[in-house]
Short mmCIF file of N, CA, C and O in Angstrom, two decimals:
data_model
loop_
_atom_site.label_atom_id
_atom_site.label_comp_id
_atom_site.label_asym_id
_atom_site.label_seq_id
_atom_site.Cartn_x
_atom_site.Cartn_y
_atom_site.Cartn_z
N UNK P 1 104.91 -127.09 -71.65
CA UNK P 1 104.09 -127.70 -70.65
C UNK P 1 104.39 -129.18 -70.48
O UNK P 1 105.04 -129.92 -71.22
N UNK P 2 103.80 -129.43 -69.38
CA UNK P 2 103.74 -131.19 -69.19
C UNK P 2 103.10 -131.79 -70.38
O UNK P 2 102.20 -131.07 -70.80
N UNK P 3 103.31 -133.12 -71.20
CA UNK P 3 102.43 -133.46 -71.57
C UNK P 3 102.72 -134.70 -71.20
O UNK P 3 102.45 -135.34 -72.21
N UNK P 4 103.10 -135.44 -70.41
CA UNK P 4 103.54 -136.90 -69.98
C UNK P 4 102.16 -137.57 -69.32
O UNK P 4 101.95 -138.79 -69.37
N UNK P 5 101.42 -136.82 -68.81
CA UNK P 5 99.69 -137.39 -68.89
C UNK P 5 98.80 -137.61 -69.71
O UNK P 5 97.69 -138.05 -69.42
N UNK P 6 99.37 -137.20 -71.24
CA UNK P 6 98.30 -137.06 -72.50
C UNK P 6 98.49 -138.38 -72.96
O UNK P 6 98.94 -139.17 -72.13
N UNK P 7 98.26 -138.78 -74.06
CA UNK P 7 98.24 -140.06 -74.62
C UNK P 7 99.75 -140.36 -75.10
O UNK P 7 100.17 -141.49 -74.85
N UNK P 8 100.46 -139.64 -75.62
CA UNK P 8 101.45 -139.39 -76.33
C UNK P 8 102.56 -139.32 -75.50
O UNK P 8 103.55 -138.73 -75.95
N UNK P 9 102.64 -139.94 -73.99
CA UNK P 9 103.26 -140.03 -72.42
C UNK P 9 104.99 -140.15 -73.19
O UNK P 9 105.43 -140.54 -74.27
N UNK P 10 105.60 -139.56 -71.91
CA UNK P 10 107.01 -139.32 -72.38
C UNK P 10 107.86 -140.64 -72.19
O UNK P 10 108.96 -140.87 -72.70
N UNK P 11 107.04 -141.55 -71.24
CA UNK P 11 107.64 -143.03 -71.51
C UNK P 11 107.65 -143.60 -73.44
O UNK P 11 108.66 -144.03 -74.00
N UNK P 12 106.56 -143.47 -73.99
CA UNK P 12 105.88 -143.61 -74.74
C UNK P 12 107.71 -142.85 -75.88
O UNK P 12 108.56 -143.50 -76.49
N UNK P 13 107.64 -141.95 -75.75
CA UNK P 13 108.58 -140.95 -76.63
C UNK P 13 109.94 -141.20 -76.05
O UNK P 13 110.80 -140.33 -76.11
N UNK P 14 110.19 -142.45 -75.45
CA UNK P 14 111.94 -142.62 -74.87
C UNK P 14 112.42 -143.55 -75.88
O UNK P 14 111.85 -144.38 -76.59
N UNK P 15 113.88 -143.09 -75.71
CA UNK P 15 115.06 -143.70 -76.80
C UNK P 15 114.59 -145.56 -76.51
O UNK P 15 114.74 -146.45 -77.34
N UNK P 16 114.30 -145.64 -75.82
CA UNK P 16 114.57 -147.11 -75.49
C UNK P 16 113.27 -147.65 -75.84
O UNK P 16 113.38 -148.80 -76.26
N UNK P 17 111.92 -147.16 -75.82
CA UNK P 17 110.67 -147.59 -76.27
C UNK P 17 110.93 -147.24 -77.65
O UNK P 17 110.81 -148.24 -78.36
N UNK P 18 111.26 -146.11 -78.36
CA UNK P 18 111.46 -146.16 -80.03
C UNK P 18 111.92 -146.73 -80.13
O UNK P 18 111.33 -147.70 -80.61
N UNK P 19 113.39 -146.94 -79.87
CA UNK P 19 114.17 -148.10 -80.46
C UNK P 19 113.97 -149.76 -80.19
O UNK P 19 114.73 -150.64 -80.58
N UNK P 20 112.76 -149.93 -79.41
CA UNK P 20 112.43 -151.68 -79.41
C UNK P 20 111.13 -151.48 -80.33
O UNK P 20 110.56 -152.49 -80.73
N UNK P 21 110.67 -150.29 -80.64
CA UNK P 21 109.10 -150.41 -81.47
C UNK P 21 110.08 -150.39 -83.09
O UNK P 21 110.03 -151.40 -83.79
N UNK P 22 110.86 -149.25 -83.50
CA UNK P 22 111.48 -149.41 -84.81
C UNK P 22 112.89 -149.96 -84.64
O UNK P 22 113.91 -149.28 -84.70
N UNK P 23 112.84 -150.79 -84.49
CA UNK P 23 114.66 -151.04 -84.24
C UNK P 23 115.42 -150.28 -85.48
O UNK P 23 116.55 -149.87 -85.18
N UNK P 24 115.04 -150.06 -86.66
CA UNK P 24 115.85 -149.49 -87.43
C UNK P 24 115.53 -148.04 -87.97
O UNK P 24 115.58 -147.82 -89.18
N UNK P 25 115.25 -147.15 -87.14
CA UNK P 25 114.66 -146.37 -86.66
C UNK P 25 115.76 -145.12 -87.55
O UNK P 25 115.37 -144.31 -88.39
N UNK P 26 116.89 -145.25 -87.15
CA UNK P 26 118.24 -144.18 -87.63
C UNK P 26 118.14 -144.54 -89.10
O UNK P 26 119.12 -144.26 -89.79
N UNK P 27 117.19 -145.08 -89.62
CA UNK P 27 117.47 -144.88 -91.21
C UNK P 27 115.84 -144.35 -91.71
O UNK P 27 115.66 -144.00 -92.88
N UNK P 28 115.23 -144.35 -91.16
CA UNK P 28 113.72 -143.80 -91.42
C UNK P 28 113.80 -142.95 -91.12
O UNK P 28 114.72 -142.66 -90.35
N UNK P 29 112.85 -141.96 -91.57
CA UNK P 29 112.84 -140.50 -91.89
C UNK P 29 111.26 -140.46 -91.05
O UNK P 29 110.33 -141.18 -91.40
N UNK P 30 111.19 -139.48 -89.89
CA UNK P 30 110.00 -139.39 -89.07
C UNK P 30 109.47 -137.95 -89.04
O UNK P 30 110.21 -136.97 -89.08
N UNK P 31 108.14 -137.90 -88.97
CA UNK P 31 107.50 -136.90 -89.12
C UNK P 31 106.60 -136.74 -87.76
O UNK P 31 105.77 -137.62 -87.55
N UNK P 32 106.75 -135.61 -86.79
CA UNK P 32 106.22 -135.02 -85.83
C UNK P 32 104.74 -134.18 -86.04
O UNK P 32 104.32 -133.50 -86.98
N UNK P 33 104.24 -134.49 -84.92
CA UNK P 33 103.25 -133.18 -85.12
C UNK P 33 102.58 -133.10 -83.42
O UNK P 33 101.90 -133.96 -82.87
N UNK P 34 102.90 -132.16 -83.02
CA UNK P 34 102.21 -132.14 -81.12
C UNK P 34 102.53 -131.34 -80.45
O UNK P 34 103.23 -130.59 -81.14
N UNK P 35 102.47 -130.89 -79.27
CA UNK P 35 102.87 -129.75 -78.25
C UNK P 35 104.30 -129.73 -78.75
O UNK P 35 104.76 -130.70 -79.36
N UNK P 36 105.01 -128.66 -78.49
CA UNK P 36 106.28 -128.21 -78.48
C UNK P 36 106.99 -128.65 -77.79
O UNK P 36 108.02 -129.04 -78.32
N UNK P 37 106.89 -128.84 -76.24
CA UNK P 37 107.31 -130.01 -74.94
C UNK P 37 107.64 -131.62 -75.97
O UNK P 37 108.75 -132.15 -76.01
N UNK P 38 106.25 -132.22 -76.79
CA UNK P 38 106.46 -133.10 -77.04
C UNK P 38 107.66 -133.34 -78.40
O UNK P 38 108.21 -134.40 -78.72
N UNK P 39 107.79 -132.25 -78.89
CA UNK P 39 108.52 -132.45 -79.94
C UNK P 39 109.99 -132.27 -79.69
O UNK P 39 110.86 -132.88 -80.30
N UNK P 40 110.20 -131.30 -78.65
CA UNK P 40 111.75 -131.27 -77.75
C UNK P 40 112.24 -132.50 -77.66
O UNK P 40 113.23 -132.97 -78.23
N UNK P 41 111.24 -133.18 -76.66
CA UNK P 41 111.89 -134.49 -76.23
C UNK P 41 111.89 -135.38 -77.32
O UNK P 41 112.91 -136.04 -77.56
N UNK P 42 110.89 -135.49 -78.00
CA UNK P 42 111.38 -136.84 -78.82
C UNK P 42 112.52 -136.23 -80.04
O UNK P 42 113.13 -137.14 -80.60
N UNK P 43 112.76 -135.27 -80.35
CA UNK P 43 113.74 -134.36 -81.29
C UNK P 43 114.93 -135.36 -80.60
O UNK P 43 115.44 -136.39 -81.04
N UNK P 44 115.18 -134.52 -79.21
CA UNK P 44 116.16 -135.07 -78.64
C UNK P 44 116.30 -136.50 -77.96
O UNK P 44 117.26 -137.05 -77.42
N UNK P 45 115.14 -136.87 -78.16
CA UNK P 45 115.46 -138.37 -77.96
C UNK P 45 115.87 -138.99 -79.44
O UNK P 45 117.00 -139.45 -79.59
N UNK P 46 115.13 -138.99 -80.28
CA UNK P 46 115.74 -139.31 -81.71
C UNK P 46 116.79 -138.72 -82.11
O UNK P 46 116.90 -139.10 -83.28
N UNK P 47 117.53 -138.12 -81.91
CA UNK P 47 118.69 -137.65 -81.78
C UNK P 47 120.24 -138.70 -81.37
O UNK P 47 121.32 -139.09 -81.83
N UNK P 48 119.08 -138.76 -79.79
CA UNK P 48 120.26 -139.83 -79.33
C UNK P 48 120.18 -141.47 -79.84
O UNK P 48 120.92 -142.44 -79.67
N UNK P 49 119.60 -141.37 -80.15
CA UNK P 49 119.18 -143.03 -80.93
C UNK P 49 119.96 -143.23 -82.27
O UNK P 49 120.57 -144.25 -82.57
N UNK P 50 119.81 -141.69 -83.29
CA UNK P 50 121.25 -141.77 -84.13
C UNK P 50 120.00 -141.24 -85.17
O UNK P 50 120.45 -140.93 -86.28
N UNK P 51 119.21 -141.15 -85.10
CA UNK P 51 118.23 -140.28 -86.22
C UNK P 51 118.73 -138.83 -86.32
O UNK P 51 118.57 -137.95 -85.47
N UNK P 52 119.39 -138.72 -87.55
CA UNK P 52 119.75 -137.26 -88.16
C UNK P 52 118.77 -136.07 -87.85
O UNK P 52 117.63 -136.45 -87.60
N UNK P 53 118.96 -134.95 -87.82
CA UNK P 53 118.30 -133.36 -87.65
C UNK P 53 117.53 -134.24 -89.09
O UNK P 53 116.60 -135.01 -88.85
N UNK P 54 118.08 -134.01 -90.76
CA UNK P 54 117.82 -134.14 -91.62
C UNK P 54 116.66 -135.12 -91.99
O UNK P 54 115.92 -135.12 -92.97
N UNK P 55 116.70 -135.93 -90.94
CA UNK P 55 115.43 -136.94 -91.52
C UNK P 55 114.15 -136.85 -90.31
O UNK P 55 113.24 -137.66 -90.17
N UNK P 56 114.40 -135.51 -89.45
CA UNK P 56 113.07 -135.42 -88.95
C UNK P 56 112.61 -133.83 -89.27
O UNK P 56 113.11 -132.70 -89.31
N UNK P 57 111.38 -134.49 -89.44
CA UNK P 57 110.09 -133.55 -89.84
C UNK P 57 109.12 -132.76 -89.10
O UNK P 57 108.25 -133.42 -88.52
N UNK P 58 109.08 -131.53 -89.00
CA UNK P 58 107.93 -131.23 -87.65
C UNK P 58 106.94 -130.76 -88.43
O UNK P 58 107.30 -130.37 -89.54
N UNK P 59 105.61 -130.66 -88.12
CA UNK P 59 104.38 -129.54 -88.66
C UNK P 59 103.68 -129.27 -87.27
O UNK P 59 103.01 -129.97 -86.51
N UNK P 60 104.09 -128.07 -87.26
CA UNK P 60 104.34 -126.70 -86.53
C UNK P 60 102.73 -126.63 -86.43
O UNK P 60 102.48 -126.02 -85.39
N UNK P 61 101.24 -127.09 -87.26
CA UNK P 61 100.18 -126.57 -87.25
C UNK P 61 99.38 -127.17 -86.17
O UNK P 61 98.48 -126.42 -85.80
N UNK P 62 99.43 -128.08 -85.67
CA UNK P 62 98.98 -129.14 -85.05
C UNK P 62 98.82 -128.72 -83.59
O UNK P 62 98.06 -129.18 -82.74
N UNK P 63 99.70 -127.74 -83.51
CA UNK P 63 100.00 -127.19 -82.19
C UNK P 63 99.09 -125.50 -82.22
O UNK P 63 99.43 -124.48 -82.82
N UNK P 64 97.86 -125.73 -81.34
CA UNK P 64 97.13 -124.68 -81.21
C UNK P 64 97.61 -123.25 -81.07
O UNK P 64 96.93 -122.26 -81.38
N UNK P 65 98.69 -123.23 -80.64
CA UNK P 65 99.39 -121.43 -80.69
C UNK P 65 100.30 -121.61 -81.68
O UNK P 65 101.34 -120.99 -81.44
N UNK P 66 100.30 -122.38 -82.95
CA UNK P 66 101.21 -121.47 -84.27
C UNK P 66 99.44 -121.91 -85.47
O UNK P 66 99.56 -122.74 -86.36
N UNK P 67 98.64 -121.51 -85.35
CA UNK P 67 97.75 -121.57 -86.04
C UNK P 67 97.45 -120.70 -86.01
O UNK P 67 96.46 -120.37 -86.67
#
């Protein structure tokens, strides 16, 4: 689904807003938790920023249909 109207806005989750909030962002290890929409994009936005598969974290519970 959309979630770019919720609080958690997909401006909010772009390579270019993470990377001026953590500039050193590709060496921290981040932990997710939100709609599935929201975790795509920032997956793949942290991705392109240079954050490893390996140092991100999802919990899958947070999200009302895997509970």
């Amino acid at each position: 689904g959309d979630w770019s109207s919720d609080v958690c806005s997909s401006d909010l989750m772009s390579p270019g807003r993470i990377r001026a909030t953590v500039p050193h962002i590709a060496q921290c290890d981040v932990f997710m938790c939100g709609p599935d929409s929201m975790i795509q994009q920032s997956r793949a936005a942290l991705l392109s920023i240079g954050v490893h598969e390996d140092r991100q974290a999802v919990d899958r519970s947070c999200d009302h249909r895997h509970v």
